Amino acid sequence: MRDETIPTHCPYCALQCGMNLRGGKAADAVVEVVERPDFPVNRGALCGKGRTSPAVLSSRVRLTEPLIRSHATGRLEPATWEEALRTIADGLRRTRDAHGADAVGVFGGGGLTNEKAYTLGKFARVVLGTSQIDYNGRFCMSSAAAAHNKAFGLDRGLPFPLEDIPRTGCVILVGSNLAETMPPALRYLTELKENGGTLIVVDPRRTRTAEQADLHLAPRPGTDLALALGLLHLVVAEGRTDEQFIEERTSGWADARAAAMAHWPELVERLTGVGVPQLREAVRMFCDAPTGMVLTARGPEQQSKGTDTVSAWINLCLATGRAGRPLSGYGCLTGQGNGQGGREHGQKADQLPGYRKLDDPAARAHVAEVWGVAPETLPGPGRSAYELLDALGTDVKSLLLMGSNPVVSAPRAAHIEERLKSLDFLAVADVVLSETAALADVVLPVTQWAEETGTMTNLEGRVLLRRRAVDAPPGVRSDLQVLGALAGLLGHEKGFSSDPEEVFEELRRASAGGPADYSGISYRRIAEENGVFWPCPAPAPQDGAEVHPGTPRLFLDRFATDDGRARFVPVAHRPAAEEPDAEYPVLLTTGRVVAQYQSGAQTRRVDELTTAAPGPFVELHPQLAERIGAAEGDPVAVVSRRGRAVGPARITNGIRPDTVFMPFHWPGEGRVNTVTNPALDPTSRMPEFKVCAVRVEPAA
């Protein structure tokens, strides 16, 4: 590859920034990241994580041979692939034979390619026969997905391309710190303002993103729902609804309107801490602009009422005619690299490929035919991610886990760590020896982004092609090879190809006719067109139709509901699952920092990134710091009903006095997810990562 430049994509977030790789083809060769300005999402720009991504390709930091836990020493020790695969197959079979198929669980990841996610879901349902499969993407945007489906009949993170954002009139950005989580995307907000548009940021912290805003609203954590309802109340009271749009393109307005009118401005001010003048200014800015968008992220979504909260923001868009029109709409900023595609194609507990529902007889029949099995053999929906992890060691006795690190990333993490330890058998396939992999009975070293070809679907619904650029180290195999080999050992020698393009061709057939229809997309088209937006159905042969262009903008003619109308969903504010009291008087919220990613399993192994962000911290207001007697840099403990996390104090006026913030990338005593609350949204089953009651005290 010395003289060859391979176009591919960053291995991290859902922007899936384009990059070129140049260097040696051999494993452990020096690989250089080169700008790829032709890719429209990032136009060559990369954050530090993208620039340093080749560092994780090094054999110095990653797994290069299978490991099996020794009965004699209790330690993970090197083994052959044959030994490791046989041990996994025997462990899964033993559990299934003794306790039934649903005693075997499968847990996937939002970073797996579409081909891997598809094959993992097929493996769970066809080979293992288990309903117990979900993935860490449930922790990412499931609340927004549920609200999307309720309102629009279809879930895609952004129903428009990112390039539309700078051309709208006003953006309300809710619970997103793009400057830290997706730095190349911040340019879209900068260009929005350069074009004369306005930006409203909703966040309890004055983040680097909030500093760019024309108006920053800092609500009390857990009150985003009340804030959205208060804004809609003012829209109605001030006569700013778009009655023609409501009449022609929506249903259910009367009930949603009545629900909003119960949230008058003074009540919302008491609930949120956002003053009535600021509420009125936000309505003025949003409604005076000719077009507008609301973009949400994990802040409002990772709550026990996340689905209702997103529904309230969608209602605001519908009532003002800011949906289903050019340069207007509601969108969700998906977090994980393939959080979108990962749930579309079968590793989510209730879904089949193509975003089909697992309990839909027609969907089951279609996918079963592609898979060559009888529909009645497919299991029904299983547990959601946290519920699956919580059942480990009781109902679920063995687990196959791919590309996730719940020891760090799951809420109530100390409990989940104990659940993992209580399993009869745990097998993990990963790039590095994560904190979760370190607990396994068998660990398999698998290929990563630059060592394999496969597709990803970014936050816009753009299906992209990652290309193999370097050889994996000897002794490393792909996840597709792993699943194919395990399927063969468990009696299914056919139907599990290790060729990603062959798997994608099957995925196309399985998705055909579904909400997320990929049947008109091919590797060749993706390469030629810089990605293709789904839905993209294949033309019927008898029609002689031209190739479908893909769908960068949804809902312009009709919504994806049966009658083509968007649905208002009436919602009302309710408290967080855990409110402050005398013992736990402060609110905790969590998030990310720019130099680390998710559980940090990979980024914590990159020297440049660990130098920039070496560990956790506790961000608190000077008033709170004074009250507990903490100075800048002092070790501070954040304690909840579930446990304790420690980090140095970072004192700032940029956070509410009643709130503390900790990033979630680290294990050990700084693991903030030891503290977080697993209370679940009743619809999406999303845990309430973003708000819980804590006390803050000197660590000593």
PDB file of N, CA and C in Angstrom, residues 408-449:
ATOM      1  N   VAL A 408     -17.875  -1.236  31.717  1.00  0.00           N
ATOM      2  CA  VAL A 408     -17.683   0.212  31.846  1.00  0.00           C
ATOM      3  C   VAL A 408     -18.913   0.981  31.384  1.00  0.00           C
ATOM      4  N   SER A 409     -19.605   0.483  30.370  1.00  0.00           N
ATOM      5  CA  SER A 409     -20.629   1.292  29.698  1.00  0.00           C
ATOM      6  C   SER A 409     -22.046   1.095  30.219  1.00  0.00           C
ATOM      7  N   ALA A 410     -22.324   0.034  30.943  1.00  0.00           N
ATOM      8  CA  ALA A 410     -23.694  -0.217  31.394  1.00  0.00           C
ATOM      9  C   ALA A 410     -24.004   0.578  32.656  1.00  0.00           C
ATOM     10  N   PRO A 411     -25.277   0.957  32.852  1.00  0.00           N
ATOM     11  CA  PRO A 411     -25.637   1.610  34.117  1.00  0.00           C
ATOM     12  C   PRO A 411     -25.580   0.588  35.255  1.00  0.00           C
ATOM     13  N   ARG A 412     -25.415   1.116  36.475  1.00  0.00           N
ATOM     14  CA  ARG A 412     -25.261   0.241  37.648  1.00  0.00           C
ATOM     15  C   ARG A 412     -24.193  -0.815  37.341  1.00  0.00           C
ATOM     16  N   ALA A 413     -23.037  -0.321  36.895  1.00  0.00           N
ATOM     17  CA  ALA A 413     -22.020  -1.170  36.278  1.00  0.00           C
ATOM     18  C   ALA A 413     -21.432  -2.204  37.236  1.00  0.00           C
ATOM     19  N   ALA A 414     -21.308  -1.884  38.521  1.00  0.00           N
ATOM     20  CA  ALA A 414     -20.760  -2.870  39.454  1.00  0.00           C
ATOM     21  C   ALA A 414     -21.668  -4.091  39.533  1.00  0.00           C
ATOM     22  N   HIS A 415     -22.965  -3.857  39.489  1.00  0.00           N
ATOM     23  CA  HIS A 415     -23.929  -4.963  39.488  1.00  0.00           C
ATOM     24  C   HIS A 415     -23.793  -5.787  38.214  1.00  0.00           C
ATOM     25  N   ILE A 416     -23.670  -5.123  37.066  1.00  0.00           N
ATOM     26  CA  ILE A 416     -23.531  -5.847  35.796  1.00  0.00           C
ATOM     27  C   ILE A 416     -22.213  -6.622  35.774  1.00  0.00           C
ATOM     28  N   GLU A 417     -21.170  -6.066  36.341  1.00  0.00           N
ATOM     29  CA  GLU A 417     -19.905  -6.805  36.431  1.00  0.00           C
ATOM     30  C   GLU A 417     -20.096  -8.100  37.230  1.00  0.00           C
ATOM     31  N   GLU A 418     -20.841  -8.023  38.323  1.00  0.00           N
ATOM     32  CA  GLU A 418     -21.104  -9.235  39.111  1.00  0.00           C
ATOM     33  C   GLU A 418     -21.969 -10.222  38.328  1.00  0.00           C
ATOM     34  N   ARG A 419     -22.920  -9.718  37.570  1.00  0.00           N
ATOM     35  CA  ARG A 419     -23.760 -10.609  36.744  1.00  0.00           C
ATOM     36  C   ARG A 419     -22.895 -11.355  35.723  1.00  0.00           C
ATOM     37  N   LEU A 420     -21.966 -10.648  35.094  1.00  0.00           N
ATOM     38  CA  LEU A 420     -21.070 -11.283  34.122  1.00  0.00           C
ATOM     39  C   LEU A 420     -20.209 -12.356  34.793  1.00  0.00           C
ATOM     40  N   LYS A 421     -19.735 -12.063  35.988  1.00  0.00           N
ATOM     41  CA  LYS A 421     -18.909 -13.033  36.707  1.00  0.00           C
ATOM     42  C   LYS A 421     -19.706 -14.273  37.121  1.00  0.00           C
ATOM     43  N   SER A 422     -21.021 -14.134  37.249  1.00  0.00           N
ATOM     44  CA  SER A 422     -21.850 -15.255  37.708  1.00  0.00           C
ATOM     45  C   SER A 422     -22.248 -16.214  36.593  1.00  0.00           C
ATOM     46  N   LEU A 423     -21.918 -15.880  35.346  1.00  0.00           N
ATOM     47  CA  LEU A 423     -22.278 -16.739  34.224  1.00  0.00           C
ATOM     48  C   LEU A 423     -21.593 -18.101  34.313  1.00  0.00           C
ATOM     49  N   ASP A 424     -22.269 -19.120  33.775  1.00  0.00           N
ATOM     50  CA  ASP A 424     -21.614 -20.417  33.614  1.00  0.00           C
ATOM     51  C   ASP A 424     -20.523 -20.343  32.556  1.00  0.00           C
ATOM     52  N   PHE A 425     -20.763 -19.496  31.528  1.00  0.00           N
ATOM     53  CA  PHE A 425     -19.799 -19.424  30.422  1.00  0.00           C
ATOM     54  C   PHE A 425     -19.925 -18.077  29.731  1.00  0.00           C
ATOM     55  N   LEU A 426     -18.782 -17.429  29.483  1.00  0.00           N
ATOM     56  CA  LEU A 426     -18.735 -16.140  28.783  1.00  0.00           C
ATOM     57  C   LEU A 426     -17.665 -16.192  27.711  1.00  0.00           C
ATOM     58  N   ALA A 427     -18.058 -15.887  26.471  1.00  0.00           N
ATOM     59  CA  ALA A 427     -17.114 -15.781  25.355  1.00  0.00           C
ATOM     60  C   ALA A 427     -17.189 -14.373  24.793  1.00  0.00           C
ATOM     61  N   VAL A 428     -16.029 -13.775  24.537  1.00  0.00           N
ATOM     62  CA  VAL A 428     -15.957 -12.403  24.042  1.00  0.00           C
ATOM     63  C   VAL A 428     -15.080 -12.364  22.802  1.00  0.00           C
ATOM     64  N   ALA A 429     -15.575 -11.704  21.761  1.00  0.00           N
ATOM     65  CA  ALA A 429     -14.770 -11.412  20.570  1.00  0.00           C
ATOM     66  C   ALA A 429     -14.551  -9.905  20.535  1.00  0.00           C
ATOM     67  N   ASP A 430     -13.280  -9.494  20.509  1.00  0.00           N
ATOM     68  CA  ASP A 430     -13.003  -8.058  20.542  1.00  0.00           C
ATOM     69  C   ASP A 430     -11.619  -7.804  19.963  1.00  0.00           C
ATOM     70  N   VAL A 431     -11.348  -6.530  19.740  1.00  0.00           N
ATOM     71  CA  VAL A 431     -10.063  -6.095  19.207  1.00  0.00           C
ATOM     72  C   VAL A 431      -9.015  -6.021  20.319  1.00  0.00           C
ATOM     73  N   VAL A 432      -9.460  -5.580  21.510  1.00  0.00           N
ATOM     74  CA  VAL A 432      -8.556  -5.399  22.644  1.00  0.00           C
ATOM     75  C   VAL A 432      -9.078  -6.197  23.833  1.00  0.00           C
ATOM     76  N   LEU A 433      -8.232  -6.355  24.830  1.00  0.00           N
ATOM     77  CA  LEU A 433      -8.653  -7.034  26.056  1.00  0.00           C
ATOM     78  C   LEU A 433      -9.344  -5.996  26.947  1.00  0.00           C
ATOM     79  N   SER A 434     -10.605  -5.773  26.674  1.00  0.00           N
ATOM     80  CA  SER A 434     -11.383  -4.799  27.430  1.00  0.00           C
ATOM     81  C   SER A 434     -11.619  -5.317  28.844  1.00  0.00           C
ATOM     82  N   GLU A 435     -12.199  -4.457  29.679  1.00  0.00           N
ATOM     83  CA  GLU A 435     -12.521  -4.866  31.040  1.00  0.00           C
ATOM     84  C   GLU A 435     -13.521  -6.021  31.048  1.00  0.00           C
ATOM     85  N   THR A 436     -14.405  -6.068  30.055  1.00  0.00           N
ATOM     86  CA  THR A 436     -15.351  -7.174  29.956  1.00  0.00           C
ATOM     87  C   THR A 436     -14.665  -8.437  29.450  1.00  0.00           C
ATOM     88  N   ALA A 437     -13.823  -8.297  28.423  1.00  0.00           N
ATOM     89  CA  ALA A 437     -13.107  -9.461  27.897  1.00  0.00           C
ATOM     90  C   ALA A 437     -12.237 -10.101  28.970  1.00  0.00           C
ATOM     91  N   ALA A 438     -11.711  -9.311  29.896  1.00  0.00           N
ATOM     92  CA  ALA A 438     -10.849  -9.843  30.951  1.00  0.00           C
ATOM     93  C   ALA A 438     -11.596 -10.792  31.884  1.00  0.00           C
ATOM     94  N   LEU A 439     -12.935 -10.773  31.850  1.00  0.00           N
ATOM     95  CA  LEU A 439     -13.734 -11.671  32.683  1.00  0.00           C
ATOM     96  C   LEU A 439     -14.102 -12.970  31.967  1.00  0.00           C
ATOM     97  N   ALA A 440     -13.797 -13.073  30.680  1.00  0.00           N
ATOM     98  CA  ALA A 440     -14.331 -14.157  29.853  1.00  0.00           C
ATOM     99  C   ALA A 440     -13.638 -15.488  30.106  1.00  0.00           C
ATOM    100  N   ASP A 441     -14.335 -16.555  29.724  1.00  0.00           N
ATOM    101  CA  ASP A 441     -13.737 -17.894  29.699  1.00  0.00           C
ATOM    102  C   ASP A 441     -12.925 -18.093  28.430  1.00  0.00           C
ATOM    103  N   VAL A 442     -13.397 -17.470  27.331  1.00  0.00           N
ATOM    104  CA  VAL A 442     -12.671 -17.520  26.064  1.00  0.00           C
ATOM    105  C   VAL A 442     -12.709 -16.130  25.446  1.00  0.00           C
ATOM    106  N   VAL A 443     -11.554 -15.674  24.942  1.00  0.00           N
ATOM    107  CA  VAL A 443     -11.464 -14.386  24.255  1.00  0.00           C
ATOM    108  C   VAL A 443     -10.915 -14.632  22.856  1.00  0.00           C
ATOM    109  N   LEU A 444     -11.604 -14.084  21.852  1.00  0.00           N
ATOM    110  CA  LEU A 444     -11.180 -14.242  20.462  1.00  0.00           C
ATOM    111  C   LEU A 444     -10.684 -12.904  19.917  1.00  0.00           C
ATOM    112  N   PRO A 445      -9.502 -12.869  19.309  1.00  0.00           N
ATOM    113  CA  PRO A 445      -8.990 -11.630  18.696  1.00  0.00           C
ATOM    114  C   PRO A 445      -9.550 -11.471  17.291  1.00  0.00           C
ATOM    115  N   VAL A 446     -10.214 -10.359  17.036  1.00  0.00           N
ATOM    116  CA  VAL A 446     -10.871 -10.185  15.742  1.00  0.00           C
ATOM    117  C   VAL A 446     -10.352  -8.944  15.026  1.00  0.00           C
ATOM    118  N   THR A 447     -10.595  -8.922  13.731  1.00  0.00           N
ATOM    119  CA  THR A 447     -10.137  -7.819  12.893  1.00  0.00           C
ATOM    120  C   THR A 447     -10.892  -6.541  13.222  1.00  0.00           C
ATOM    121  N   GLN A 448     -10.310  -5.430  12.831  1.00  0.00           N
ATOM    122  CA  GLN A 448     -10.934  -4.133  13.060  1.00  0.00           C
ATOM    123  C   GLN A 448     -10.980  -3.337  11.762  1.00  0.00           C
ATOM    124  N   TRP A 449     -11.484  -2.134  11.857  1.00  0.00           N
ATOM    125  CA  TRP A 449     -11.918  -1.303  10.745  1.00  0.00           C
ATOM    126  C   TRP A 449     -11.016  -1.324   9.525  1.00  0.00           C
TER     127      TRP A 449
END
